[in-house]
Coordinates of C-alpha atoms and ligand atoms in Angstrom, one line a residue:
M1 CA 37.9 9.5 1.7
S2 CA 35.5 10.1 4.5
T3 CA 36.9 13.2 6.3
Q4 CA 35.3 14.7 9.4
L5 CA 33.3 17.7 8.2
G6 CA 33.0 21.0 10.0
T7 CA 30.0 21.6 12.3
L8 CA 27.9 24.6 13.0
A9 CA 29.7 25.0 16.3
D10 CA 33.0 25.5 14.4
L11 CA 31.5 28.7 12.9
P12 CA 31.2 32.1 14.5
A13 CA 27.7 32.3 16.0
R14 CA 27.2 35.8 14.4
Y15 CA 28.0 34.4 11.0
V16 CA 25.4 31.5 11.4
E17 CA 22.8 34.1 12.6
D18 CA 23.5 36.4 9.7
L19 CA 23.0 33.5 7.3
A20 CA 19.8 32.4 9.0
S21 CA 18.4 36.0 8.7
L22 CA 18.8 35.6 5.0
S23 CA 17.2 32.1 5.1
V24 CA 20.5 30.5 4.2
V25 CA 22.3 27.6 5.8
P26 CA 25.7 26.0 5.2
L27 CA 25.6 22.5 3.7
W28 CA 28.6 20.9 5.2
P29 CA 27.4 20.4 8.8
S30 CA 24.4 18.5 7.4
L31 CA 26.0 16.8 4.4
R32 CA 26.7 13.4 6.1
A33 CA 23.1 13.3 7.5
V34 CA 21.4 13.7 4.2
L35 CA 23.9 11.7 2.2
P36 CA 25.3 8.9 4.5
Y37 CA 27.9 6.5 3.2
G38 CA 26.6 3.1 2.0
I39 CA 23.2 2.9 3.5
P40 CA 20.5 5.6 4.0
S41 CA 19.6 6.7 7.5
R42 CA 16.1 5.4 8.2
S43 CA 13.6 6.4 10.9
T44 CA 11.1 3.8 9.8
V45 CA 11.1 0.9 12.3
P46 CA 10.2 -2.8 11.5
F47 CA 6.7 -3.0 13.1
A48 CA 3.7 -5.3 13.2
W49 CA 0.1 -4.0 13.6
R50 CA -1.8 -6.9 15.0
Y51 CA -5.4 -7.2 13.7
A52 CA -6.4 -9.0 16.9
D53 CA -5.3 -6.0 18.9
I54 CA -6.8 -3.3 16.7
R55 CA -10.1 -4.9 15.6
D56 CA -12.1 -4.2 18.9
H57 CA -11.0 -0.5 18.7
L58 CA -12.1 -0.3 15.1
M59 CA -15.5 -1.7 16.1
R60 CA -15.7 0.8 18.9
A61 CA -15.1 3.6 16.4
G62 CA -18.2 2.3 14.7
E63 CA -20.1 2.9 17.9
L64 CA -18.5 6.2 18.8
T65 CA -18.4 8.0 15.4
P66 CA -21.3 7.9 12.9
I67 CA -20.1 7.7 9.3
E68 CA -21.4 11.2 8.6
K69 CA -19.0 12.5 11.2
A70 CA -16.0 10.6 9.7
E71 CA -16.7 10.3 5.9
R72 CA -14.1 7.5 6.1
R73 CA -14.1 5.7 9.4
V74 CA -10.4 4.8 9.5
L75 CA -7.8 3.9 12.1
V76 CA -4.4 4.9 10.6
L77 CA -1.5 2.5 11.0
S78 CA 1.3 4.9 11.9
N79 CA 4.9 3.8 12.1
P80 CA 6.2 4.7 15.6
G81 CA 9.6 5.5 14.2
L82 CA 8.2 8.2 12.0
G83 CA 5.9 9.9 14.5
L84 CA 2.3 8.9 14.9
E85 CA 0.8 12.2 13.8
R86 CA 2.6 12.0 10.4
M87 CA 0.3 9.0 9.4
M88 CA 3.1 7.1 7.6
A89 CA 3.5 3.3 7.7
T90 CA 6.7 3.9 5.7
P91 CA 8.0 7.2 4.2
S92 CA 5.9 6.6 1.1
I93 CA 3.0 4.5 2.2
Y94 CA -0.1 5.5 4.1
L95 CA -2.1 2.7 5.6
G96 CA -5.5 2.6 7.4
L97 CA -8.0 0.1 8.5
Q98 CA -11.5 1.3 7.3
L99 CA -14.8 0.1 8.8
I100 CA -18.1 0.3 7.1
L101 CA -21.3 -0.9 8.7
P102 CA -24.5 -2.3 7.0
G103 CA -26.4 0.4 5.2
E104 CA -23.7 3.1 5.5
T105 CA -22.2 5.0 2.6
A106 CA -18.9 6.8 2.3
P107 CA -19.6 9.7 0.0
N108 CA -18.2 10.1 -3.6
H109 CA -15.0 12.0 -4.0
R110 CA -11.8 12.1 -6.0
H111 CA -8.3 13.2 -5.0
S112 CA -4.7 13.6 -6.2
P113 CA -3.2 10.7 -4.2
S114 CA -3.9 7.2 -5.5
A115 CA -5.4 4.6 -3.2
V116 CA -6.1 0.9 -3.1
R117 CA -8.4 -1.1 -0.9
F118 CA -7.5 -4.6 0.2
V119 CA -10.4 -6.4 1.9
V120 CA -9.7 -7.8 5.3
E121 CA -13.1 -9.2 6.4
G122 CA -16.9 -9.1 5.8
T123 CA -19.2 -9.5 2.8
G124 CA -21.6 -7.1 1.1
G125 CA -19.3 -4.1 0.8
F126 CA -18.7 -2.4 -2.5
T127 CA -16.6 0.4 -3.9
S128 CA -17.7 2.2 -7.1
V129 CA -14.9 3.7 -9.2
D130 CA -15.9 6.1 -12.0
G131 CA -19.3 4.4 -12.4
E132 CA -18.0 0.8 -12.1
K133 CA -19.4 -1.0 -9.0
C134 CA -16.8 -3.5 -7.6
P135 CA -18.0 -6.0 -5.0
M136 CA -15.5 -6.5 -2.1
E137 CA -14.7 -10.0 -1.0
K138 CA -12.0 -10.9 1.4
G139 CA -8.6 -10.5 -0.2
D140 CA -9.8 -8.5 -3.2
L141 CA -7.6 -5.7 -4.4
I142 CA -9.5 -2.6 -5.7
L143 CA -7.7 0.4 -7.2
T144 CA -8.9 4.0 -6.9
P145 CA -6.2 5.7 -8.9
S146 CA -5.5 9.5 -8.7
G147 CA -8.4 11.5 -10.1
L148 CA -11.0 8.8 -10.3
W149 CA -14.3 9.2 -8.5
H150 CA -14.8 6.6 -5.7
E151 CA -17.5 5.9 -3.1
H152 CA -18.1 3.0 -0.8
G153 CA -21.3 1.2 0.5
H154 CA -22.4 -1.8 2.3
E155 CA -25.5 -3.9 1.3
G156 CA -24.8 -6.9 3.5
S157 CA -24.8 -7.6 7.2
G158 CA -22.0 -7.5 9.7
P159 CA -19.0 -5.2 9.6
V160 CA -16.8 -4.9 6.5
V161 CA -13.1 -3.9 7.0
W162 CA -10.5 -3.2 4.5
L163 CA -6.9 -1.9 4.4
D164 CA -6.4 1.4 2.6
A165 CA -3.0 2.0 1.1
L166 CA -2.2 5.4 -0.4
D167 CA 0.8 7.2 -1.8
L168 CA -0.4 10.1 0.4
P169 CA 2.9 10.8 2.2
L170 CA 4.7 11.6 -1.1
V171 CA 1.8 13.6 -2.6
Y172 CA 1.3 15.5 0.6
A173 CA 5.1 16.2 0.8
M174 CA 4.8 17.7 -2.6
E175 CA 2.1 19.9 -1.3
A176 CA -0.1 18.5 -4.1
S177 CA -2.7 16.5 -2.0
Y178 CA -6.3 17.7 -2.4
C179 CA -9.8 16.3 -2.8
I180 CA -13.0 17.2 -4.7
E181 CA -16.5 16.1 -3.5
G182 CA -19.0 14.8 -6.0
E183 CA -22.6 13.7 -6.5
K184 CA -23.4 10.0 -6.1
Q185 CA -22.2 8.1 -9.1
S186 CA -24.5 6.5 -11.6
I187 CA -23.5 2.9 -12.0
R188 CA -23.1 1.6 -15.5
N189 CA -22.0 -2.1 -15.0
A190 CA -23.7 -5.3 -13.9
A191 CA -20.4 -7.0 -13.3
D192 CA -17.0 -5.3 -12.9
R193 CA -14.4 -5.7 -15.6
S194 CA -12.5 -8.5 -13.8
Q195 CA -15.5 -10.7 -14.5
T196 CA -16.1 -9.6 -18.1
T197 CA -13.5 -7.6 -20.1
Y198 CA -10.2 -8.7 -18.5
R199 CA -11.3 -12.2 -17.6
R200 CA -8.0 -13.9 -18.1
A201 CA -4.3 -13.1 -18.4
G202 CA -3.2 -12.9 -22.1
L203 CA -6.6 -11.9 -23.4
V204 CA -7.6 -8.3 -24.0
P205 CA -10.4 -6.7 -25.9
Y206 CA -9.4 -6.8 -29.6
A207 CA -10.2 -3.1 -30.1
S208 CA -7.7 -2.1 -27.4
L209 CA -4.9 -2.9 -29.9
N210 CA -6.0 0.1 -32.0
R211 CA -6.1 2.7 -29.3
K212 CA -3.8 4.2 -26.7
R213 CA -3.5 1.7 -23.9
A214 CA -5.8 2.5 -21.0
D215 CA -4.3 3.9 -17.8
Y216 CA -6.5 1.8 -15.5
P217 CA -8.4 -0.9 -17.5
L218 CA -8.8 -3.2 -14.5
I219 CA -9.9 -1.9 -11.2
R220 CA -10.7 -5.1 -9.2
F221 CA -8.4 -8.1 -8.8
P222 CA -10.4 -10.9 -7.2
W223 CA -8.5 -12.8 -4.5
R224 CA -10.2 -16.1 -5.4
E225 CA -8.3 -16.0 -8.7
V226 CA -5.0 -14.7 -7.4
R227 CA -5.0 -17.4 -4.7
Q228 CA -5.6 -20.2 -7.2
N229 CA -2.9 -18.7 -9.5
L230 CA -0.4 -18.8 -6.6
L231 CA -1.2 -22.4 -5.8
D232 CA -0.8 -23.3 -9.5
L233 CA 2.5 -21.3 -9.8
A234 CA 3.8 -23.2 -6.7
T235 CA 3.6 -26.5 -8.7
A236 CA 5.7 -25.0 -11.5
V237 CA 8.5 -23.2 -9.8
G238 CA 11.3 -25.2 -8.1
P239 CA 11.6 -25.5 -4.3
G240 CA 13.1 -22.4 -2.8
E241 CA 12.0 -20.2 -5.7
P242 CA 9.6 -17.5 -4.8
V243 CA 5.9 -18.0 -5.5
H244 CA 5.1 -14.3 -6.1
L245 CA 2.8 -12.6 -8.5
A246 CA 2.7 -8.9 -9.4
Y247 CA -0.6 -7.1 -10.0
V248 CA -0.2 -5.3 -13.3
N249 CA -2.2 -3.3 -15.9
P250 CA -3.5 -6.1 -18.3
E251 CA -3.1 -3.8 -21.4
T252 CA 0.4 -2.6 -20.8
G253 CA 1.9 -5.3 -18.5
Q254 CA 3.3 -2.4 -16.3
E255 CA 2.6 -1.8 -12.7
C256 CA -1.0 -0.7 -12.2
L257 CA -0.3 2.6 -10.4
P258 CA 2.5 5.1 -10.9
I259 CA 3.9 5.2 -7.4
L260 CA 3.0 2.2 -5.4
G261 CA 3.2 -1.5 -6.5
F262 CA 1.2 -4.5 -5.4
S263 CA 2.0 -8.2 -5.3
A264 CA 0.9 -11.4 -3.6
Q265 CA 3.1 -14.1 -2.4
M266 CA 2.6 -17.7 -1.2
I267 CA 5.1 -18.9 1.4
R268 CA 4.9 -22.7 1.4
A269 CA 4.2 -24.5 4.6
G270 CA 7.3 -24.5 6.8
E271 CA 9.3 -22.6 4.2
E272 CA 11.7 -19.7 5.0
V273 CA 12.2 -17.1 2.3
A274 CA 15.0 -14.5 2.3
P275 CA 14.4 -11.9 -0.5
P276 CA 17.2 -9.6 -1.5
R277 CA 17.6 -6.3 0.3
R278 CA 15.8 -3.7 -1.7
S279 CA 15.9 0.1 -1.9
A280 CA 12.1 0.2 -1.8
S281 CA 10.2 0.4 1.5
S282 CA 7.2 -1.9 1.8
V283 CA 4.4 -3.3 3.9
L284 CA 3.1 -6.8 4.0
H285 CA -0.4 -7.8 5.0
V286 CA -1.2 -11.4 6.0
I287 CA -4.2 -12.8 4.1
E288 CA -4.0 -16.3 5.4
G289 CA -1.7 -18.4 7.6
R290 CA 0.8 -17.5 10.3
G291 CA 4.5 -17.2 10.7
V292 CA 7.4 -15.1 11.8
S293 CA 9.6 -12.5 10.1
E294 CA 13.0 -11.1 11.0
I295 CA 13.5 -7.6 9.7
D296 CA 16.8 -5.9 10.4
G297 CA 17.2 -8.0 13.5
T298 CA 13.7 -7.4 14.9
T299 CA 11.6 -10.6 15.2
L300 CA 7.9 -10.2 14.5
A301 CA 5.3 -13.0 14.7
W302 CA 2.3 -12.6 12.5
S303 CA -1.1 -14.2 11.7
E304 CA -4.1 -13.5 9.6
G305 CA -5.0 -9.8 9.3
D306 CA -1.7 -8.5 10.6
T307 CA 0.2 -5.8 8.7
I308 CA 4.0 -5.3 8.9
A309 CA 6.2 -2.4 7.9
V310 CA 9.6 -3.1 6.2
P311 CA 12.0 -0.2 6.0
T312 CA 14.1 0.5 2.9
H313 CA 17.4 -1.5 2.6
A314 CA 16.2 -3.9 5.3
T315 CA 17.5 -7.5 5.7
V316 CA 14.4 -9.7 5.7
R317 CA 13.4 -13.3 6.3
H318 CA 9.9 -14.7 6.5
R319 CA 8.9 -18.2 7.6
A320 CA 5.4 -19.8 7.4
E321 CA 4.5 -21.8 10.5
G322 CA 1.7 -24.0 11.6
G323 CA 1.9 -26.6 8.9
A324 CA 0.1 -24.5 6.3
P325 CA 1.2 -22.1 3.6
A326 CA 0.9 -18.4 4.2
F327 CA -0.5 -15.9 1.7
V328 CA 0.8 -12.4 1.9
F329 CA -0.1 -9.1 0.1
H330 CA 2.7 -6.7 -0.5
V331 CA 2.7 -2.9 -1.1
D332 CA 5.9 -1.2 -2.1
D333 CA 7.2 2.0 -3.7
A334 CA 9.3 0.2 -6.3
P335 CA 7.3 1.6 -9.3
L336 CA 8.3 5.2 -8.4
Q337 CA 11.8 4.1 -7.6
R338 CA 12.2 2.4 -10.9
K339 CA 10.8 5.4 -12.8
I340 CA 13.3 7.8 -11.1
G341 CA 16.1 5.3 -11.6
I342 CA 17.0 4.6 -8.0
Y343 CA 15.5 1.1 -7.5
E344 CA 18.2 -1.5 -6.4
E345 CA 18.4 -5.0 -5.0
F346 CA 21.4 -6.0 -3.1
Ligands
1HN401 C1 -9.6 8.2 1.1 O1 -10.1 8.8 0.1 C2 -10.2 7.0 1.6 O2 -11.8 7.0 -0.2 C3 -9.7 6.4 2.7 O3 -11.9 5.5 1.4 C4 -8.6 6.9 3.4 C5 -6.9 8.7 3.6 C6 -6.4 9.8 3.3 C7 -6.9 10.5 2.1 C8 -7.9 10.0 1.4 C9 -11.4 6.5 0.9 C10 -8.0 8.1 3.0 C11 -8.5 8.8 1.8

């Protein structure tokens, strides 16, 4: 059973120094720290970034820093438990709020981390991904998978803000994060594939049956359709059952990116949901509505535009308040955890 293990102080100082001079350390003084019993040790804290607090500062960044001096004008949502300079919302998820102003462009590049954009406010923004121009309307999810060219622009008026979520912390930890700059893309579509080729669940281009399934057939998931789908699903599932849809690759039915997963949930007016504890860390972003969450004993009130960090293995409850349903976007690292065989629900 759980015996008390020896510490560094139990060893002769000279022995420890000799080991260190050879770049060697004993395992046993650190074993319980890296492999605790029952539940992982977690530095990530349950935390809410409130859009109402951050928005003015983001707009100020628009005055202080021209886009040419930023490339991406982003305020990063850093979990205070992990250290602000490490730019981690959770150990696997990078989050930032990005501002683009009318007429600005964020230049074309591609990189090894995968990213998604989730639109928070404004109209007229667009992201082009490998030559496909995707309009950005509030709540739309747009994928920019690893290795695909992407650039942003703004043809409307007023600010456009979106939430960036990347698997950067893991790719960076692997010392595998880098970027290549590119020429402006030439756009080949009139409408993105969510409006033409993958118009409806259950229908795929016939020719796709005869080829290897595409890695990233669908880049944009319009919120208008996801929201309606949640409302329709709510009429079909019993009271107390989750109204929760996963964003997937329409050709394979699998998660749309290899490391991070994306889903949208409706919490009915006044409803409290208590999902199982999960081995995945996650963040949730409030698209519509307001409510309160209890995460590992921390109570966090939230409303539209807010973003919340949920540590691995956390005990979680969410309640929608204000007499209206809440709509929430989730990002988690369950796809990677499933692939490596460590995903669990408790
Ligand atoms: C990136 O490529 C974007 O393309 C935004 O908008 C944020 C943060 C870290 C690394 C790459 C973008 C990013 C990023």
